[in-house]
Coordinates of C-alpha atoms in Angstrom, one line a residue:
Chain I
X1 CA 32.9 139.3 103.9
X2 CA 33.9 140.9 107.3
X3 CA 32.4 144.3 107.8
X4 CA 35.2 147.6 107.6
X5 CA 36.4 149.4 110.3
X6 CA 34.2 151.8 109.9
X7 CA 31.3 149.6 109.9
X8 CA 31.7 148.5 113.0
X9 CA 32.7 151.6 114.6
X10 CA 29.3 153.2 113.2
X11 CA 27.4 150.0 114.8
X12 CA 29.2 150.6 118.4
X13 CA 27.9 154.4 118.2
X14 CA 24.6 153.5 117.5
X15 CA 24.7 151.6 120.5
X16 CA 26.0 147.7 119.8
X17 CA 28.2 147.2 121.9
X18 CA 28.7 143.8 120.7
X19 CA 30.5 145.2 117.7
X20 CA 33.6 146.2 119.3
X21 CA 34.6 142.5 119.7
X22 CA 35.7 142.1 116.3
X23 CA 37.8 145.7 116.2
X24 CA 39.3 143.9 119.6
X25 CA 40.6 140.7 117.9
X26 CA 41.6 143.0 114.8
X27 CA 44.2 145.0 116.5
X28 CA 44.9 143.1 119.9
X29 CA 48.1 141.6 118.4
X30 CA 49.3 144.6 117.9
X31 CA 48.8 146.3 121.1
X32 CA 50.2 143.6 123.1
X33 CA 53.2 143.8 120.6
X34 CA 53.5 147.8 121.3
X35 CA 52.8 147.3 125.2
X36 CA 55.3 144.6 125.9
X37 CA 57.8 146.9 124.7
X38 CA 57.0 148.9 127.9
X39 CA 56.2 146.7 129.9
X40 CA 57.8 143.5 130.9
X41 CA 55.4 141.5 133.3
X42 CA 52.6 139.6 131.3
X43 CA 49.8 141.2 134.2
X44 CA 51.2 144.7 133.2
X45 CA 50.9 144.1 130.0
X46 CA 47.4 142.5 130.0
X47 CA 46.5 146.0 132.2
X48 CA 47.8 147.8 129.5
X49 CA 45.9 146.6 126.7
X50 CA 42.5 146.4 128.6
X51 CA 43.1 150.0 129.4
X52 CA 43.7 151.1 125.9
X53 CA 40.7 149.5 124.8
X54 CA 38.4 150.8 127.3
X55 CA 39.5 154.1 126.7
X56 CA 39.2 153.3 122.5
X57 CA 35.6 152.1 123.6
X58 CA 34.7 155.3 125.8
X59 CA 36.4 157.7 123.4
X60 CA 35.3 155.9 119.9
X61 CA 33.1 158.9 119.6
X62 CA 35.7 160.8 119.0
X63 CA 37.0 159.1 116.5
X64 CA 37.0 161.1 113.3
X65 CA 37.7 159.4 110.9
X66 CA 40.4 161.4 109.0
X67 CA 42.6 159.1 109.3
X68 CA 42.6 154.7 109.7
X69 CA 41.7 153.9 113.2
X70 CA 44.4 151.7 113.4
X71 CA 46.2 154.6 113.7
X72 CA 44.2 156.5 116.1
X73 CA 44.4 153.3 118.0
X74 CA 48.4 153.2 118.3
X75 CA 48.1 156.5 119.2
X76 CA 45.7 156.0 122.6
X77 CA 48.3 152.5 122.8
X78 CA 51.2 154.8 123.1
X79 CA 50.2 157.5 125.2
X80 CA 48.9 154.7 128.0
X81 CA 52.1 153.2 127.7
X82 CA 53.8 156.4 128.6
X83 CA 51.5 156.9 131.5
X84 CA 52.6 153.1 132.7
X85 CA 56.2 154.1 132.4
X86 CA 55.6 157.5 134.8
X87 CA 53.6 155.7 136.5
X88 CA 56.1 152.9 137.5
X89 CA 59.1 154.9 137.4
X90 CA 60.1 154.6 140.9
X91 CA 60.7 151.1 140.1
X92 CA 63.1 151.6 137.7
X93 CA 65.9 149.1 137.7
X94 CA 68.8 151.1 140.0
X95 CA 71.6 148.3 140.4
X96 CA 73.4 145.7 138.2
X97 CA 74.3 143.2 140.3
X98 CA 71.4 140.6 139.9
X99 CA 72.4 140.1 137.0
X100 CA 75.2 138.2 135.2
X101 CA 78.9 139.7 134.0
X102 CA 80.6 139.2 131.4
X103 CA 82.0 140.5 128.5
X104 CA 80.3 142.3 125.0
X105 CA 81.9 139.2 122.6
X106 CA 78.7 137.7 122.9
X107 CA 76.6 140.4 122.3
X108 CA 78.9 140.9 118.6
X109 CA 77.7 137.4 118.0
X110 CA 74.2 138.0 118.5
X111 CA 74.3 141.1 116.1
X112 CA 76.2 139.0 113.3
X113 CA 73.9 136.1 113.6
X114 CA 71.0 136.1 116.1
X115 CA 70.0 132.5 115.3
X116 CA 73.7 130.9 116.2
X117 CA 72.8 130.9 120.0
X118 CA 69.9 131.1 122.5
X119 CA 71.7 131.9 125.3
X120 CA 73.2 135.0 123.5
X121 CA 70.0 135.7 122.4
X122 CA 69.0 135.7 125.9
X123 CA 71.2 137.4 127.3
X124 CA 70.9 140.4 124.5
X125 CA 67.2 140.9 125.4
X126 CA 68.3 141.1 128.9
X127 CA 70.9 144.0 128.8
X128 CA 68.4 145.6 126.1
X129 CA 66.0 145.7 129.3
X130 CA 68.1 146.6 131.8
X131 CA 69.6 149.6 129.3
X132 CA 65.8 150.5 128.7
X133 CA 64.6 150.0 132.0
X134 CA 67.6 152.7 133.2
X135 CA 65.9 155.3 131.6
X136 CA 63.4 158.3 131.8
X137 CA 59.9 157.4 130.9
X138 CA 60.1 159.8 127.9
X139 CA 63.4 159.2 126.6
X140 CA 62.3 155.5 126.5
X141 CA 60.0 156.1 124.8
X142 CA 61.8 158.3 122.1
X143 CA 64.7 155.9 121.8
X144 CA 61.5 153.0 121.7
X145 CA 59.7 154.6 118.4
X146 CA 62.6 156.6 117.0
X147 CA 65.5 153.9 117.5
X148 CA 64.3 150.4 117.9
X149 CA 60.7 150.7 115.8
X150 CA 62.8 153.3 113.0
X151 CA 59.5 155.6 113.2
X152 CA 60.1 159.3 111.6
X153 CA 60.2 162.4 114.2
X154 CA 56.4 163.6 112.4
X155 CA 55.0 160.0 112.7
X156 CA 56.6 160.1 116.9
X157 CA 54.9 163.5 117.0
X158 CA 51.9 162.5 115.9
X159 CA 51.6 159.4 118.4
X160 CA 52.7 161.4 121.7
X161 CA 50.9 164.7 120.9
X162 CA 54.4 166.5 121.5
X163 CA 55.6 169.0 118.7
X164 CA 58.2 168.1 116.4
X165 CA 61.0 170.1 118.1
X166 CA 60.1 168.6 121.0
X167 CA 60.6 165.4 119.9
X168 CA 64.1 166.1 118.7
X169 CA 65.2 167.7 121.5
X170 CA 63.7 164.5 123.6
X171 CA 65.8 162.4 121.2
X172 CA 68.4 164.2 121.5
X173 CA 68.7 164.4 125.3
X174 CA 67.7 160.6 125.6
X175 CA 70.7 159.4 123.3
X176 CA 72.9 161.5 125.6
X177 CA 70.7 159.6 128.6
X178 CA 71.2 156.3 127.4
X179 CA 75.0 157.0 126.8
X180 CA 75.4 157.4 130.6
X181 CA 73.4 154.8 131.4
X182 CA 75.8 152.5 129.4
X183 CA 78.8 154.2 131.1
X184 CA 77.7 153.6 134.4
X185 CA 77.0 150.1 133.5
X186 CA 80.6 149.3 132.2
X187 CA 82.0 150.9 135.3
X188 CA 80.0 148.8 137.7
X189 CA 81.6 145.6 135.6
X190 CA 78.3 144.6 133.8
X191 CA 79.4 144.9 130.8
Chain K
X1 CA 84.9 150.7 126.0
X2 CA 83.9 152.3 123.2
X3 CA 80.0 153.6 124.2
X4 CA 79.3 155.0 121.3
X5 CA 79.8 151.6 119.5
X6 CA 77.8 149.7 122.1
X7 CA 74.8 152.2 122.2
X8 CA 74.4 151.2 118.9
X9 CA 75.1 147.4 119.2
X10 CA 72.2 147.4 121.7
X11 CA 69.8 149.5 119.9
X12 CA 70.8 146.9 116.7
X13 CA 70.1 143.6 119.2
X14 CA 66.7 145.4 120.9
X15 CA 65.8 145.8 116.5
X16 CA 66.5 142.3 116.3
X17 CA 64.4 140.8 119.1
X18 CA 60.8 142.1 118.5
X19 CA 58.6 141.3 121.4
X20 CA 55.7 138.6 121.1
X21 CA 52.5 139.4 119.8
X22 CA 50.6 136.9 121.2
X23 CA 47.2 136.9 122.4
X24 CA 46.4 135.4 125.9
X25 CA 43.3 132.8 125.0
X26 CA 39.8 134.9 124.7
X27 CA 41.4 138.2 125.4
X28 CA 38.5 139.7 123.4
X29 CA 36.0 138.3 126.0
X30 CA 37.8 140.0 128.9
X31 CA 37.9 143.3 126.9
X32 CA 33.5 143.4 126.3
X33 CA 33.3 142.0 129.8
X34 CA 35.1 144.9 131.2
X35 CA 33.2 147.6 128.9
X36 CA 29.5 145.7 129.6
X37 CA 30.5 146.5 133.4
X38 CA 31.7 149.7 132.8
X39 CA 28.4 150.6 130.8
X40 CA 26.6 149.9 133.9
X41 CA 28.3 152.3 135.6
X42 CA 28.2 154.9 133.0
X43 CA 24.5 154.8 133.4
X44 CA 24.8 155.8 137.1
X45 CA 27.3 158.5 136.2
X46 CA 24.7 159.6 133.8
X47 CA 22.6 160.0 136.2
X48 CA 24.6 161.9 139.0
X49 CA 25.5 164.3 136.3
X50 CA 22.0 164.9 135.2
X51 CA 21.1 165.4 139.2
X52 CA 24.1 168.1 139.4
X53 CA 22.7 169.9 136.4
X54 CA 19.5 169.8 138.2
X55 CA 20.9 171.3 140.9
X56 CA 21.6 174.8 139.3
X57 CA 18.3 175.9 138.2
X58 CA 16.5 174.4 141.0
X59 CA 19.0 176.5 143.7
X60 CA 17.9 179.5 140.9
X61 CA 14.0 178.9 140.9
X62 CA 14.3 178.8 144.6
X63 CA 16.6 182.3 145.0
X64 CA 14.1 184.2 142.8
X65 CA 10.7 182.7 144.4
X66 CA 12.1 184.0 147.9
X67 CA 13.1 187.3 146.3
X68 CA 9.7 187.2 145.2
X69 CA 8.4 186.5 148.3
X70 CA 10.5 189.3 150.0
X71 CA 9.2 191.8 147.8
X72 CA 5.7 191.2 147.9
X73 CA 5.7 190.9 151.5
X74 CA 7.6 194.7 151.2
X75 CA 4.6 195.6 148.9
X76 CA 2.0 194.1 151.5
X77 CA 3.3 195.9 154.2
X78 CA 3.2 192.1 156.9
X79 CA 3.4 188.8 156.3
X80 CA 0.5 187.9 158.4
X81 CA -2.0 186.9 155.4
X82 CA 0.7 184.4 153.8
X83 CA 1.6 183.3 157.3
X84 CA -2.3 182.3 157.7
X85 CA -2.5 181.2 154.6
X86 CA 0.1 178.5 154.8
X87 CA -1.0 177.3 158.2
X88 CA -4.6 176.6 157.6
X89 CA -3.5 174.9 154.3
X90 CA -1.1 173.0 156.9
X91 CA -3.2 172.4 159.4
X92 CA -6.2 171.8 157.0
X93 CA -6.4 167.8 157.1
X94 CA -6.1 168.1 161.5
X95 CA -9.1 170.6 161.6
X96 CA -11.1 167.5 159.8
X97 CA -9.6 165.0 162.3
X98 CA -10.3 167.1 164.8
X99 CA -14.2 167.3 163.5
X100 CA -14.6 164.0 163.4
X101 CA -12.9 163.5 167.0

């Protein structure tokens, strides 16, 4: 039987190290599946992930149990991935014109079947990133958690460390964010 | 264009396409790599931080042992007898070279 959570956590504090390598391959799916959502070059990615599990490993003492690490974990994952996004965000994506033109028809098909085409398919995840790549680090990730993973306002709270109205006024403002960024798209012909 | 109906069009597509969970091969490994290597340095952090503590009551014990020394030299009156003091006690290992010279 493989030892809890807990168990292992309580081995790494009383100083084997060792332990922490089967907490990694626990929950390392799921932090490259949270930080590629930030992220889109696999050596950014692979930065990210290391970094949120040397901080889990240098903060583990911390850790108080109250509620399922996995969820203390998401939480360090998140917060990282918002440093990466202020971090990088003078390389946000400015202009539109590497990329292809074309019309919306194909992005209707995509949403009525996503398995009818891989180019559409494509192409979708494509203007998803450029639309998400447009914007602020934090209304990314608001419209990231609250939009795209469906996450409630307390759960976003609880993963950023911002209060709850300060959440909805970041939703609010990135909707309005990523409306413009949408505008300024179809004027410059992308869309 | 309707924006309002595409906002939501691309926030339904980026639902649709969640990214990749995969694992590069022996991730894990990297991971313990890193933190064995960072342990290391931990230890020498350790140890600069315990030097800095140090640092505060040794600059303390010093401040009060010359206060001490300025008073009791107020008290004596001269500092001749602790000056002759520390020289002999300095000199003390030449004055036996010099004897056996």
């Amino acid at each position: 039987m493989e030892p809890s959570d807990a168990e292992l956590i309580a081995a790494v504090l009383q100083g084997d190290t060792a332990s922490f390598e089967p907490l990694v391959k626990r929950y390392q799916s799921r932090i490259f599946a949270t930080a590629r959502r930030y992220a889109r070059r696999e050596d950014q990615v692979e930065d990210i992930v290391q970094e949120v599990f040397i901080k889990a490993f240098q903060k583990l003492a911390t850790f108080r149990a109250e509620a399922p690490f996995e969820h203390w974990l998401m939480r360090l994952a998140v917060r990282t991935c918002y440093d990466f996004l202020r971090g990088h965000q003078r390389n946000r994506e400015t202009t539109f014109t590497d990329a292809t033109s074309g019309k919306t028809d194909w992005l209707e098909q995509f949403i009525v079947d996503p398995t009818i085409s891989q180019e559409n398919a494509a192409a979708a995840r494509e203007l998803v990133n450029k639309v998400l790549s447009q914007l602020s680090p934090a209304a990314r990730l608001v419209i990231t958690l609250l939009q795209i993973e469906e996450r409630s306002v307390k759960e976003i709270a609880a993963l950023t460390g911002w209060s709850i109205s300060l959440v909805k006024v970041r939703a609010f403002r990135a909707r309005a964010e990523m409306r413009k960024c949408l505008e300024r798209m179809a004027r410059s012909k992308y869309l | 264009m309707n924006i309002e109906e595409l906002q939501k069009k691309v926030l339904t597509v980026a639902r649709a396409c969640p990214p990749s969970d995969e694992v590069p091969y022996a991730f894990e490994k990297r991971i313990m790599a890193r933190i064995a290597r960072e342990t290391m340095v931990d230890l020498w952090t350790l140890w600069g931080r315990l030097l800095w503590r140090a640092a505060a009551p040794c600059v303390a014990i010093m401040l009060m042992l010359t206060a001490w020394a300025a008073v009791s030299l107020d008290f004596n009156g001269n500092s001749e007898p602790i000056a002759t003091d520390l020289e002999e006690s300095v000199l003390a290992p030449l004055a036996s070279l010099e004897d056996a010279w």
